[in-house]
XYZ file of C-alpha atoms in Angstrom:
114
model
C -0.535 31.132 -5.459
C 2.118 33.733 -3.703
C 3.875 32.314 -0.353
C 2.311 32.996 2.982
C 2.576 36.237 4.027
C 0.098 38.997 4.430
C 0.882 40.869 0.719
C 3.112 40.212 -2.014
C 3.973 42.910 -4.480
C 4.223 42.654 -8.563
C 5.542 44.625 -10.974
C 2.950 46.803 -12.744
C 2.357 49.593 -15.155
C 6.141 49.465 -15.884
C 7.394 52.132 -18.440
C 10.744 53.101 -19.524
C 12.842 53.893 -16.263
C 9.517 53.408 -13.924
C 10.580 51.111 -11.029
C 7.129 51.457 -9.773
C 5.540 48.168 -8.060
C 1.852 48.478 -7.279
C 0.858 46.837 -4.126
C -1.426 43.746 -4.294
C -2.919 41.894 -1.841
C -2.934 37.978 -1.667
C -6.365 37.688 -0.553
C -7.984 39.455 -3.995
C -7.172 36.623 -6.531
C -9.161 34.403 -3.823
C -11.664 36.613 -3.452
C -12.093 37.152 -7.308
C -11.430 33.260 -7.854
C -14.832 33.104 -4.841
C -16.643 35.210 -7.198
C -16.359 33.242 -10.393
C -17.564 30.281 -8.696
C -20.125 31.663 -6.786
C -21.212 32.931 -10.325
C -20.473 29.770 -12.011
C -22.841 27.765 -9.321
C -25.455 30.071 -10.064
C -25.451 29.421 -13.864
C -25.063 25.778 -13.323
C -27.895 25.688 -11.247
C -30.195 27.234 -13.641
C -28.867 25.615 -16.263
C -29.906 22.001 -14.427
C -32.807 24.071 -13.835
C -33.879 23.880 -17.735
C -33.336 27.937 -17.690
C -31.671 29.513 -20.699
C -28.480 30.936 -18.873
C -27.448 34.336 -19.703
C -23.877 36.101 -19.800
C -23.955 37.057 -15.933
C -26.478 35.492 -13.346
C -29.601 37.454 -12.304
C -30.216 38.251 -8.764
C -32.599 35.484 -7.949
C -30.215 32.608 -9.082
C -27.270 34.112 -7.058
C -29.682 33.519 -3.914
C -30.401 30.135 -5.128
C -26.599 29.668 -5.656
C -26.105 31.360 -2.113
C -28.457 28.811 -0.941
C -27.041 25.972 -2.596
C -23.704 26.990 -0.801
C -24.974 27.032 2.599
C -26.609 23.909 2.182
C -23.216 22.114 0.859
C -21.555 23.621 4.647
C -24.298 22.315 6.236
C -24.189 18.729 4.482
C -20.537 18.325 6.144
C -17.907 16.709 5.353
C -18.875 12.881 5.506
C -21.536 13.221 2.522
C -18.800 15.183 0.636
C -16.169 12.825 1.190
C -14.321 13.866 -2.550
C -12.166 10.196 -2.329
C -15.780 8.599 -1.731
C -16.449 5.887 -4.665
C -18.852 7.839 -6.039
C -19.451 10.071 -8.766
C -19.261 13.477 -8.530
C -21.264 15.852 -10.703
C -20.004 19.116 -12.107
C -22.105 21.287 -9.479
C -20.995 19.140 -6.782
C -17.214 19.506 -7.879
C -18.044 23.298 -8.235
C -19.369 23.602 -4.740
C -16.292 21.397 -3.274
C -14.069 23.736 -4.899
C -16.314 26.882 -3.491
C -15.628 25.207 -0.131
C -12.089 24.783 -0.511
C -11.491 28.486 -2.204
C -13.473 30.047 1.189
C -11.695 27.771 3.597
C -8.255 29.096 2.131
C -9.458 32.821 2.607
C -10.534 32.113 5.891
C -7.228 30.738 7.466
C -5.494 33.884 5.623
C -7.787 36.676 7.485
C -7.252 34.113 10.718
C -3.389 34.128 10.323
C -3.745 38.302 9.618
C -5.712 38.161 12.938
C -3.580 36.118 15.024
């Protein structure tokens, strides 16, 4: 993860005698990284479902992934207790990590704000 600030730059696309560093911000690996497991959810889901999943989720089970997301806020944070003595499933740990993936992107756009 890059250091706290609002962008950090890499070096890209370097050729022969080309300082060139393309601008990147910090917040598109997170958003990217939200993306995968918003996508991942969605195929879990279906796949606990009994559905054959595909290469890339239709539109229906990214709703029911959307869903499943919302609901998992909603639960808060005493039935998701992750040091509980319980079990955790694989679309439980998926949705924790969804949680903790948006919570990160939200206190970056709050620090940008502030």
């Amino acid at each position: 993860m890059p250091s706290d600030g609002y962008m950090r730059y890499q070096l890209a696309g370097m050729n022969e005698g080309d300082g060139a560093m393309a601008y990147t911000d910090e917040l598109e690996p997170l958003l990217a990284f939200e993306r995968e497991l918003r996508r991942k959810i969605a195929l879990r889901i279906a796949e606990e479902a009994g559905e054959q999943p595909g290469g890339a989720p239709s539109e229906h089970q990214i709703a029911v992934a959307d869903e499943a997301i919302a609901n998992w806020i909603e639960a808060g944070e005493e039935d998701q207790d992750m040091r509980a003595f319980r079990p955790i499933g694989p679309l439980q740990q998926l949705l924790a990590d969804h949680a903790l993936i948006c919570e990160r992107i939200l206190d970056i756009r709050d620090r940008r704000l502030s």
